[in-house]
Coordinates of C-alpha atoms and ligand atoms in Angstrom, one line a residue:
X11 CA 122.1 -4.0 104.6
X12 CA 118.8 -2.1 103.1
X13 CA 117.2 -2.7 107.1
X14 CA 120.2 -1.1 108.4
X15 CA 120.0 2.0 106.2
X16 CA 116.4 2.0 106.6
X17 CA 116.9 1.6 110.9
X18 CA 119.9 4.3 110.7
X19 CA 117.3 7.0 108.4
X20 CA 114.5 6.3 111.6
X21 CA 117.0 7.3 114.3
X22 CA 118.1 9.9 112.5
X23 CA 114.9 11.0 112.0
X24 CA 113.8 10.4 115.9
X25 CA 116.9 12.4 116.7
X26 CA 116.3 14.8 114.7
X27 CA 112.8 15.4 115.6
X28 CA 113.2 15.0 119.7
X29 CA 116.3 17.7 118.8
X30 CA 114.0 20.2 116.8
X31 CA 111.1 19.3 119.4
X32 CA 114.0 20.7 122.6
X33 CA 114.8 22.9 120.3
X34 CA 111.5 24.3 120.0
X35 CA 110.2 24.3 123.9
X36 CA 113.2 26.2 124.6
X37 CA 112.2 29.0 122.1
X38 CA 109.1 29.2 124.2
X39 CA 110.0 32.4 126.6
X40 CA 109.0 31.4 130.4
X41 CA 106.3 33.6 131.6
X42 CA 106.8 36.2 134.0
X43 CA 105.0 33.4 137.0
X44 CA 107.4 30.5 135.8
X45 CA 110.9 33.2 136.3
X46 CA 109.1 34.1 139.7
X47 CA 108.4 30.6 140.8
X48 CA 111.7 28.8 138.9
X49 CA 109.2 26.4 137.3
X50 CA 108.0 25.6 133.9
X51 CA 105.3 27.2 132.3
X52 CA 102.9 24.2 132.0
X53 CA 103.0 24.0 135.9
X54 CA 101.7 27.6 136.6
X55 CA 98.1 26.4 137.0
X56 CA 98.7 24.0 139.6
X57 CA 101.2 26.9 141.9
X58 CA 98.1 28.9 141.8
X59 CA 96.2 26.7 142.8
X60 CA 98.2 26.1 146.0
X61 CA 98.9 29.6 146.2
X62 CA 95.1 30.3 146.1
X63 CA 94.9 27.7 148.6
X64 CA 97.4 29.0 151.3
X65 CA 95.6 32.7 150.5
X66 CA 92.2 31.4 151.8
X67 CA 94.1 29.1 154.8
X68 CA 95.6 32.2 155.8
X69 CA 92.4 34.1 156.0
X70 CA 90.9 31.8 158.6
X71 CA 93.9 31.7 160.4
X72 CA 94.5 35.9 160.8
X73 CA 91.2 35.7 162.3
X74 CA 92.2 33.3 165.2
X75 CA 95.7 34.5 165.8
X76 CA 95.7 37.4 168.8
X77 CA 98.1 40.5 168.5
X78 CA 100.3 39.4 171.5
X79 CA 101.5 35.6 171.0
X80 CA 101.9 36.0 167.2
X81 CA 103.7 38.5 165.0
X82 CA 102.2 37.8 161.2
X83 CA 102.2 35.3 159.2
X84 CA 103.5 34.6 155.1
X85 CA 102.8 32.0 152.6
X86 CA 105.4 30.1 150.6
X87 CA 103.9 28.9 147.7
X88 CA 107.0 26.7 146.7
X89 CA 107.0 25.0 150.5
X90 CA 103.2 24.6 150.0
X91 CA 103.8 26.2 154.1
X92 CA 102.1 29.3 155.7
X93 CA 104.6 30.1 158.4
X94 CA 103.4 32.4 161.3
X95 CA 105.5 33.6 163.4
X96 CA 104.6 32.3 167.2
X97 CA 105.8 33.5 170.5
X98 CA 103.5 31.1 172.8
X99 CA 103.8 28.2 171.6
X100 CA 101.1 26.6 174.1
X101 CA 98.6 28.8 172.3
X102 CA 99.5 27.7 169.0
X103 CA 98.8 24.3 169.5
X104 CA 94.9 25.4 170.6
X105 CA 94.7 26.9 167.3
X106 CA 95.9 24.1 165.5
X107 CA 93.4 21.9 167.8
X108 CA 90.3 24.1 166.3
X109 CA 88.0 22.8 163.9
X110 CA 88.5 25.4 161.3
X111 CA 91.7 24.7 161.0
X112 CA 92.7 20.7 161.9
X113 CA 92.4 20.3 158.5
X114 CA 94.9 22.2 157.3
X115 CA 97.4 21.9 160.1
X116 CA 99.8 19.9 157.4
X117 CA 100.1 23.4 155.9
X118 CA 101.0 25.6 159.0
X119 CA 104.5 25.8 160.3
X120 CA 104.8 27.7 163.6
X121 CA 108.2 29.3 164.0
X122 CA 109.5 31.4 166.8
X123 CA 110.2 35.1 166.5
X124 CA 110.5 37.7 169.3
X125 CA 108.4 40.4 167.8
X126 CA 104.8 40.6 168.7
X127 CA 102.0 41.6 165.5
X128 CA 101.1 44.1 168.9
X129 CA 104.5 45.6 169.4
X130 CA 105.7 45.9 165.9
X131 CA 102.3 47.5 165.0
X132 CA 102.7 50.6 167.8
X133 CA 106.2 51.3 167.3
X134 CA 105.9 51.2 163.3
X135 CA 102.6 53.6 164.1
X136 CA 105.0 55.8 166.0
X137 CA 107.7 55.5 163.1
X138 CA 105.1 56.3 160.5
X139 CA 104.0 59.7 162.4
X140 CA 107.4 60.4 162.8
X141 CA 107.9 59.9 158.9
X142 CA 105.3 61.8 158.5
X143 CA 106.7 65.1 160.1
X144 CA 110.0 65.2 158.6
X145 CA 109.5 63.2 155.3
X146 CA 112.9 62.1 154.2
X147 CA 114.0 61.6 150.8
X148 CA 113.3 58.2 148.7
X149 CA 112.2 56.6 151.8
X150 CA 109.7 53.4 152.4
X151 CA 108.7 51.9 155.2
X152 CA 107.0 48.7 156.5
X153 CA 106.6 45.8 158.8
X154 CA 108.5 42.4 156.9
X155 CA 106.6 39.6 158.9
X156 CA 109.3 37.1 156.8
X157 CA 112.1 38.8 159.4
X158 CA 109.3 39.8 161.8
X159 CA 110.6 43.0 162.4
X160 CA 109.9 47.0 160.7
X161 CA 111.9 48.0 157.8
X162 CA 113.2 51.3 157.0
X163 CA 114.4 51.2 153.0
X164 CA 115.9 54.5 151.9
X165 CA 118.7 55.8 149.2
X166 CA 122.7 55.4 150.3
X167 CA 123.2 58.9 148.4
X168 CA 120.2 60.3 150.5
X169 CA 120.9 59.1 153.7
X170 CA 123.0 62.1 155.2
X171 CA 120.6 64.7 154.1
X172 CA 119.4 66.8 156.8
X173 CA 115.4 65.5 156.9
X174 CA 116.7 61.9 156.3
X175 CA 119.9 61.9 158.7
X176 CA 116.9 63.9 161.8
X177 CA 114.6 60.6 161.1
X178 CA 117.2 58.0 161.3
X179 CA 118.0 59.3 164.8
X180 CA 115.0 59.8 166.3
X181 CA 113.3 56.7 165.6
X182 CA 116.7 54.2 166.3
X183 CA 114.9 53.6 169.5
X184 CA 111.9 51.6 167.9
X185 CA 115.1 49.1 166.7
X186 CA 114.0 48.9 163.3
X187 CA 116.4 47.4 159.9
X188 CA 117.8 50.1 158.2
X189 CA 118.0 48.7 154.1
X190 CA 119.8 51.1 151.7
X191 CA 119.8 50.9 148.2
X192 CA 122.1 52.3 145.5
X193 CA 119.3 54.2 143.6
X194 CA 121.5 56.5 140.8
X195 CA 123.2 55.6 138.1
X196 CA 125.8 58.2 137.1
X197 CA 124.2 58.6 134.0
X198 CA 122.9 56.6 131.4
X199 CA 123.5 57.1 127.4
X200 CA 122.1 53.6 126.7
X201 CA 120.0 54.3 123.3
X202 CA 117.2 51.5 123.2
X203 CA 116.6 49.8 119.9
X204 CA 113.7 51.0 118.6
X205 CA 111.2 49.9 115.8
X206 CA 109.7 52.0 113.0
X207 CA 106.1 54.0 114.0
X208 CA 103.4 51.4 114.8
X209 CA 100.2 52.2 113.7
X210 CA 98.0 50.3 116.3
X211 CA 95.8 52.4 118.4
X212 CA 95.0 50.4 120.8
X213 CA 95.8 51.5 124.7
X214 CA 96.8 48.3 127.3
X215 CA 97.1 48.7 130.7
X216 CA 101.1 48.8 130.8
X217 CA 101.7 50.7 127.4
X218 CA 104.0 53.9 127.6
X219 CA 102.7 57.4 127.7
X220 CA 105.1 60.4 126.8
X221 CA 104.6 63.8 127.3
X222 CA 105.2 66.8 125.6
X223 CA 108.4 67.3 127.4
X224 CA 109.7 63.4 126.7
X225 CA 109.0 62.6 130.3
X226 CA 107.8 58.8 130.3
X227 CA 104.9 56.8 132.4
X228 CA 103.2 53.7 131.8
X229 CA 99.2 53.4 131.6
X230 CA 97.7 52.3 134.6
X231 CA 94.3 51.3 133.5
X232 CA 91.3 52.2 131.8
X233 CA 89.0 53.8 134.0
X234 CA 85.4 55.8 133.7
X235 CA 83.8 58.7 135.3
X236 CA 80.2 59.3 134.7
X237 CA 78.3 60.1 132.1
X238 CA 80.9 58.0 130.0
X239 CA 83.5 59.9 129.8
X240 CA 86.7 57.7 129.1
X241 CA 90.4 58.0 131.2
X242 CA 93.9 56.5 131.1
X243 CA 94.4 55.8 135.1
X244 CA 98.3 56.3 135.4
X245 CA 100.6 58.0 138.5
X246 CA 99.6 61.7 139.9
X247 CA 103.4 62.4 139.7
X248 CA 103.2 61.9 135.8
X249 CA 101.7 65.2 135.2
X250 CA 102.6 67.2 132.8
X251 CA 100.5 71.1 131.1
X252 CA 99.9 69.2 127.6
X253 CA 98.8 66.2 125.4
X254 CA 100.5 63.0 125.8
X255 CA 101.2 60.5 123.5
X256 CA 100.8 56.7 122.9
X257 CA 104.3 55.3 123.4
X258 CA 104.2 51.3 122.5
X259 CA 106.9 49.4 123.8
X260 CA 110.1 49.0 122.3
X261 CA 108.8 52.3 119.7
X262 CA 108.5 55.7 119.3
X263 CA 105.7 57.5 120.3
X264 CA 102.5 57.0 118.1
X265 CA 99.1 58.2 118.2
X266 CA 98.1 61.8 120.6
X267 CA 95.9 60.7 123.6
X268 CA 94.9 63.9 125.3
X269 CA 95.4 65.8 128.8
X270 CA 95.4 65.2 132.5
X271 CA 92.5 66.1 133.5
X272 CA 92.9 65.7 137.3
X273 CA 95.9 64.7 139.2
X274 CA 96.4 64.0 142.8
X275 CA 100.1 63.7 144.9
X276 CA 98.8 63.0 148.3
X277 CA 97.4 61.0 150.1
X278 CA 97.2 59.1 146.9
X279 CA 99.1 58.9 143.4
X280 CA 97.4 59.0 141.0
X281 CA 96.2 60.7 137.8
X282 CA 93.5 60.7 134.8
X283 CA 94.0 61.7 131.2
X284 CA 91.4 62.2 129.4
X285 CA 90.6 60.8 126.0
X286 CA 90.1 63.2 123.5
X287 CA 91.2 61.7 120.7
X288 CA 88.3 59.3 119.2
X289 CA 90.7 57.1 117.0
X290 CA 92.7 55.6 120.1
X291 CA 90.9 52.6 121.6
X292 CA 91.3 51.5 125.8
X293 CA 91.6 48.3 126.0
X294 CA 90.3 46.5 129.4
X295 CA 94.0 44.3 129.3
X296 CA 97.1 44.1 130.7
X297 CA 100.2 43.9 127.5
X298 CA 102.0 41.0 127.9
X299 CA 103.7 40.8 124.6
X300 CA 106.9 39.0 125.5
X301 CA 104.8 35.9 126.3
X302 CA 104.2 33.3 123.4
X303 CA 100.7 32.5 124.1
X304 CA 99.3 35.1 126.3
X305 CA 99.9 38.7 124.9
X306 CA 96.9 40.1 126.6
X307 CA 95.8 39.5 129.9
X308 CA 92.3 40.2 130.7
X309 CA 91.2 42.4 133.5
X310 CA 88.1 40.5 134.9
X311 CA 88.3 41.9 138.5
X312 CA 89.8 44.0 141.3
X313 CA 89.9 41.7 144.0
X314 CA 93.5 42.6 145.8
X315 CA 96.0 39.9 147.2
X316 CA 95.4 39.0 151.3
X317 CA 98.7 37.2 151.9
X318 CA 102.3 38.2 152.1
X319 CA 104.0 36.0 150.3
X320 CA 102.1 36.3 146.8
X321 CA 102.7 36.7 143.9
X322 CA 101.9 40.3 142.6
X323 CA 103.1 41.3 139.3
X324 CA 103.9 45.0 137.0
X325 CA 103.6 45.5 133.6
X326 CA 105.3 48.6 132.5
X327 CA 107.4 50.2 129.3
X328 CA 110.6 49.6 130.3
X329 CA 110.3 46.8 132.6
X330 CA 107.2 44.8 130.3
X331 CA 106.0 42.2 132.5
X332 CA 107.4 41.3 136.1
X333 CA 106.9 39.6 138.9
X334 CA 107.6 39.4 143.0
X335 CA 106.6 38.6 146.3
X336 CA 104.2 40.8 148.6
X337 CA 106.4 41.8 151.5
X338 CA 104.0 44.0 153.2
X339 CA 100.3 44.9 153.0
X340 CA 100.5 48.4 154.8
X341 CA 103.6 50.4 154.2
X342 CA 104.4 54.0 153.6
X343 CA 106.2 56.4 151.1
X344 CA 107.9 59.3 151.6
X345 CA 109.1 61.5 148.6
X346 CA 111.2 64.2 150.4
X347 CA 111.0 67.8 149.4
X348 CA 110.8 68.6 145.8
X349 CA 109.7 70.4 142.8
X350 CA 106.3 68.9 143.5
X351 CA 106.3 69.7 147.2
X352 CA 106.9 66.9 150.0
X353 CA 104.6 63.9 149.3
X354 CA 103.6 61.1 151.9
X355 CA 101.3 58.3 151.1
X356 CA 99.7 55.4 153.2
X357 CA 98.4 52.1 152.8
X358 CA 100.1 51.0 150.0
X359 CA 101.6 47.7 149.2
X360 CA 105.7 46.7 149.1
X361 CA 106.3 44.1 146.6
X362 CA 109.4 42.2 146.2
X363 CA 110.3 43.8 142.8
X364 CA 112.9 45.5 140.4
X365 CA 110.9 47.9 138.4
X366 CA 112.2 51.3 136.5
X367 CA 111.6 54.8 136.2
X368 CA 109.2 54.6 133.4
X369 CA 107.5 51.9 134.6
X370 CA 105.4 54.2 136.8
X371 CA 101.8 54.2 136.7
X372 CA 101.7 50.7 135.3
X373 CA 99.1 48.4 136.2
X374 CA 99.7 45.6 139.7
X375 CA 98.1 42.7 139.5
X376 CA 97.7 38.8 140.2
X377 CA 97.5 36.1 138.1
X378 CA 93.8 34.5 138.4
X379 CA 94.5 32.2 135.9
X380 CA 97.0 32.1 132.6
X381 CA 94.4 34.7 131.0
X382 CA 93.1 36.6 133.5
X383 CA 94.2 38.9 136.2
X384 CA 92.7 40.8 139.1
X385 CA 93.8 44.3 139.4
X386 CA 95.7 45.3 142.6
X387 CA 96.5 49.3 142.1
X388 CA 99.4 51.2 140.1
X389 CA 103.1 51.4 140.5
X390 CA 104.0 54.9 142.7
X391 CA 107.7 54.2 142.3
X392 CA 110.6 51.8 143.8
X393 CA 114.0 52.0 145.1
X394 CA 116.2 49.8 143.1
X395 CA 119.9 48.8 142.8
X396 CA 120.5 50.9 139.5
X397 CA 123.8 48.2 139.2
X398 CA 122.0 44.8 139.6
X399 CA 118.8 44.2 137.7
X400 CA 117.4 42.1 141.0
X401 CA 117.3 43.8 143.8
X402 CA 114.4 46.2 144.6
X403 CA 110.7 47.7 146.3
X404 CA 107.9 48.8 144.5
X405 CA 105.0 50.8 146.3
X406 CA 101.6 50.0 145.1
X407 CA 99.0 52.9 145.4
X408 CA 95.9 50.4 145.8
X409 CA 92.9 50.4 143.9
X410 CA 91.0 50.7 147.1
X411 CA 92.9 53.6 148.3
X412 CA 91.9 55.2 144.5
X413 CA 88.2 54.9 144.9
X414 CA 88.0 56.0 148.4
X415 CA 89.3 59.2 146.8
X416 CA 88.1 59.7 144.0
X417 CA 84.6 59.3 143.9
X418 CA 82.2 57.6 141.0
X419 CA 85.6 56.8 139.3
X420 CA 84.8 53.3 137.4
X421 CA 87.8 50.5 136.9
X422 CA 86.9 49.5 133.0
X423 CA 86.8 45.3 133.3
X424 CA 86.8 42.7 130.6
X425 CA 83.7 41.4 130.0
Ligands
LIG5 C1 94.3 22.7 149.8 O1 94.7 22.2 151.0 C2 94.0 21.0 151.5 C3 94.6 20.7 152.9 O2 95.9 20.3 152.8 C4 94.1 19.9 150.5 O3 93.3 18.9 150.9 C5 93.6 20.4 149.2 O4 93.8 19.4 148.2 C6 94.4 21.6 148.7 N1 93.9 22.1 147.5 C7 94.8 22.5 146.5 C8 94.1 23.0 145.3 O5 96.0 22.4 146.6
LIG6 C1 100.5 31.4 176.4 O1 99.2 31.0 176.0 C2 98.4 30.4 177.0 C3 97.1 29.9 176.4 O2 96.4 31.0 175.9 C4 98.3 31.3 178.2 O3 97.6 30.6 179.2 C5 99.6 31.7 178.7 O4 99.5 32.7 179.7 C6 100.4 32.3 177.6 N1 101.8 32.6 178.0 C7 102.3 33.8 178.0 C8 103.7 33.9 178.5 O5 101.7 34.8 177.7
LIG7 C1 91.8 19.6 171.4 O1 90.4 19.7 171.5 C2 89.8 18.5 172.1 C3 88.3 18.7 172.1 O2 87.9 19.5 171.0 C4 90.3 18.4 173.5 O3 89.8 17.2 174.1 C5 91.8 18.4 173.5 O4 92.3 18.4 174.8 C6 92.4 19.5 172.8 N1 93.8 19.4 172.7 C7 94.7 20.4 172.9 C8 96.1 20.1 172.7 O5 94.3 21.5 173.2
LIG8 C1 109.2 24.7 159.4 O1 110.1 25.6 158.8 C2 111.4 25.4 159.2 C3 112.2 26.5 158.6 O2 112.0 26.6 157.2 C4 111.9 24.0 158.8 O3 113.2 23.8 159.2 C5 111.0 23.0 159.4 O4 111.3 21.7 158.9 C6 109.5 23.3 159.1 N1 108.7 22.3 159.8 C7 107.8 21.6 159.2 C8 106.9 20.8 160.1 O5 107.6 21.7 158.0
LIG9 C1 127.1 54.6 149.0 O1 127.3 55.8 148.2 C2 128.6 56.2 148.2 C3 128.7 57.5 147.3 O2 127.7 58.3 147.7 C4 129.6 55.2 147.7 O3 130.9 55.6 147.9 C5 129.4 53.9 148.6 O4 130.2 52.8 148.1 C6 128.0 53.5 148.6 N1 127.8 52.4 149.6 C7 127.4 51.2 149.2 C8 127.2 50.2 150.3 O5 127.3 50.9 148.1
LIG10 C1 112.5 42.4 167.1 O1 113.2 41.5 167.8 C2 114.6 41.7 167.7 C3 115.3 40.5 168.5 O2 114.8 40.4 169.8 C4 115.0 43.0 168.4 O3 116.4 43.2 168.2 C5 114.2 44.1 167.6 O4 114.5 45.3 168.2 C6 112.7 43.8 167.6 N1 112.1 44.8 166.7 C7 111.3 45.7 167.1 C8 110.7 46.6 166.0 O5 110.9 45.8 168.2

């Protein structure tokens, strides 16, 4: 009888332990990687691993593949699969046959599409120029080697206006997909919760900044002109006359930060505020501070993703910590005429990503590890589905792009 009591109390206590032990991994939020990727968090490491894999398989392969039997390639990390789109078939089977890549043939998978890297490039040259003259509004535009054809992404409430409605029509001939989003909300009286005045003074690459006239950005990075003269990186189109403030998340503004100092809207976005007030600290991290175990994420470098497919990831004050798929390497934004003139911009990056309108300025970057990241540029703005929390672009003004500009600027890393 005792035995029984005593084997009932064990099982009781194994259930309840394996119970508070589910109970507890399930408390654990999944990192931003582990949402992207549908995984659990202890299996990040090994996805980048094959992602970094199918990254550097891809690099040998973009050098081998000619412009007119193959139109681009992408990486599936999930698949393990870099997938290239092939239109001669006979020649893909000499590339597999070469010795640089017959090791790695169990990760290619050659797929037909009709679109030529050569054709799509020329007519989405000749789209670009065309963009370029009559700059609709809220428009992006890029070559989508997944569908192997050019996309042109725009707003549904913008698309009869007169410069978007003349560029439409003259560049249907190039065939290209015409993506619309619903971008406005009527209007939005959602009040965030928001805590009592924190008293850190610490800047992160993704904090808020607010301006004197409640307009909101998020910090880009920490960045340095010469002789040591310290900066908050964020988006040109953030500018505002006066001081801004610190603006953690999920609070009300905290500690004054200082000016802009410069400001650029074209070719690039992209701004610096200066730091004038002693007491606030840049901090050489991205915030994380949903994440259990991870709440700052070291900048070590600014090596940029080479692969559509990757992963690329935002943090920002209203979105926090995000991430999505690289859909395009080269892609253009156009801002349409307004109170800041017409603005066009090159080169940046589309990312598969639902970001919002504070977000902008915030830091883009890839994972290197569950503690490091590698700085990729700053959010410029997105065109979203204001009704689903899914769909959405992001352009990302590159780092690159930032120092061919503006010169002697310095990207502050971790150590
Ligand atoms: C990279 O791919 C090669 C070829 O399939 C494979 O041998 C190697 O184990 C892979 N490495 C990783 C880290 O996945
Ligand atoms: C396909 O590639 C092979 C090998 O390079 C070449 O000889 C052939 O002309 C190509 N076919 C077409 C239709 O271009
Ligand atoms: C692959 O290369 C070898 C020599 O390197 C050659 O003998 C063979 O014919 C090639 N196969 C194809 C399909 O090109
Ligand atoms: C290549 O990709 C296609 C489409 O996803 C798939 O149906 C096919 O099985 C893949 N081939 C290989 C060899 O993995
Ligand atoms: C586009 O916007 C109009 C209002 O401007 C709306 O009536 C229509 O439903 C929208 N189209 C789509 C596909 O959502
Ligand atoms: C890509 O191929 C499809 C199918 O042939 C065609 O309809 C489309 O016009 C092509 N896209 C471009 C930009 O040429």
């Amino acid at each position: 009888m005792k035995s029984t009591y005593i084997l009932i109390n064990v099982l009781m206590f194994i259930f309840t332990l394996s119970n508070y032990l589910t109970v507890h991994s399930q408390d654990v939020p999944k990192e931003p990687l582990a949402k992207l990727w549908n995984i659990e968090n202890d299996e990040i490491p090994k996805y980048l691993s094959i992602e970094k894999n199918l990254s550097m398989v891809d690099g040998i392969l973009k050098l081998l593949l000619d412009d007119d039997n193959f139109g681009g390639t992408f990486i599936d990390v999930i698949q393990n699969m870099i997938f290239i789109n092939t239109l001669n078939f006979t020649k893909a089977e000499q590339i597999k046959n070469r010795t640089e890549i017959r090791q790695y043939t169990n990760l290619l998978n050659f797929t037909r599409a009709p679109n030529s890297t050569a054709i799509l490039n020329s007519r989405f040259q000749d789209i670009t120029n065309f963009a370029k003259s009559y700059i609709p509004k809220y428009c992006m535009g890029y070559i989508n080697s997944k569908i192997n054809n050019i996309v042109i992404a725009s707003c549904n409430e913008t698309r009869n206006e007169n410069s978007n409605a003349a560029f439409i029509n003259v560049i249907r001939m190039y065939y290209p997909i015409f993506t619309y989003y619903n971008c406005f909300e009527p209007s939005n009286n959602e009040i965030p919760s928001l805590k009592s005045y924190d008293t850190e003074d610490q800047i992160l690459a993704g904090d808020g900044i607010r301006d004197y006239y409640g307009g909101i950005c998020s910090v880009g990075f920490w960045a340095r002109l010469q002789p040591n003269k310290n900066f908050i990186a964020t988006a040109g189109h953030c500018d505002s006359s006066r001081s801004y403030y610190l603006l953690p998340w999920n609070s009300l503004p905290t500690a004054s930060i200082g000016p802009m100092q410069d400001y650029y809207l074209e070719p690039i976005d992209f701004g610096l505020i200066y730091i004038e007030n002693k007491d606030v600290q840049p901090v050489p991290s991205v915030r994380n501070a949903d994440s259990a175990q991870y709440k700052e994420l070291f900048i070590k470098d600014i090596i940029p993703v080479s692969s559509n497919g990757a992963h690329l990831c935002l943090s920002g004050v209203e979105s926090h910590v995000k991430c999505g798929y690289v859909v395009a390497l080269n892609g253009f934004t156009s801002s349409g005429t307004n109170f800041r003139g017409k603005n066009f911009r090159e080169n940046i990056f589309v990312v598969n990503l639902h970001s919002l309108s504070g977000d902008s300025g915030g830091p883009i970057f890839s994972y290197k590890n569950l503690m490091q990241v590698s700085l990729n540029g700053i959010l410029t703005g997105g065109l979203d589905n204001f009704n689903d929390n899914i769909n959405g672009i992001i352009g990302v003004i590159t780092i690159s792009s930032i120092l061919n500009v503006v010169k002697n600027l310095e990207v502050v890393t971790a150590p």
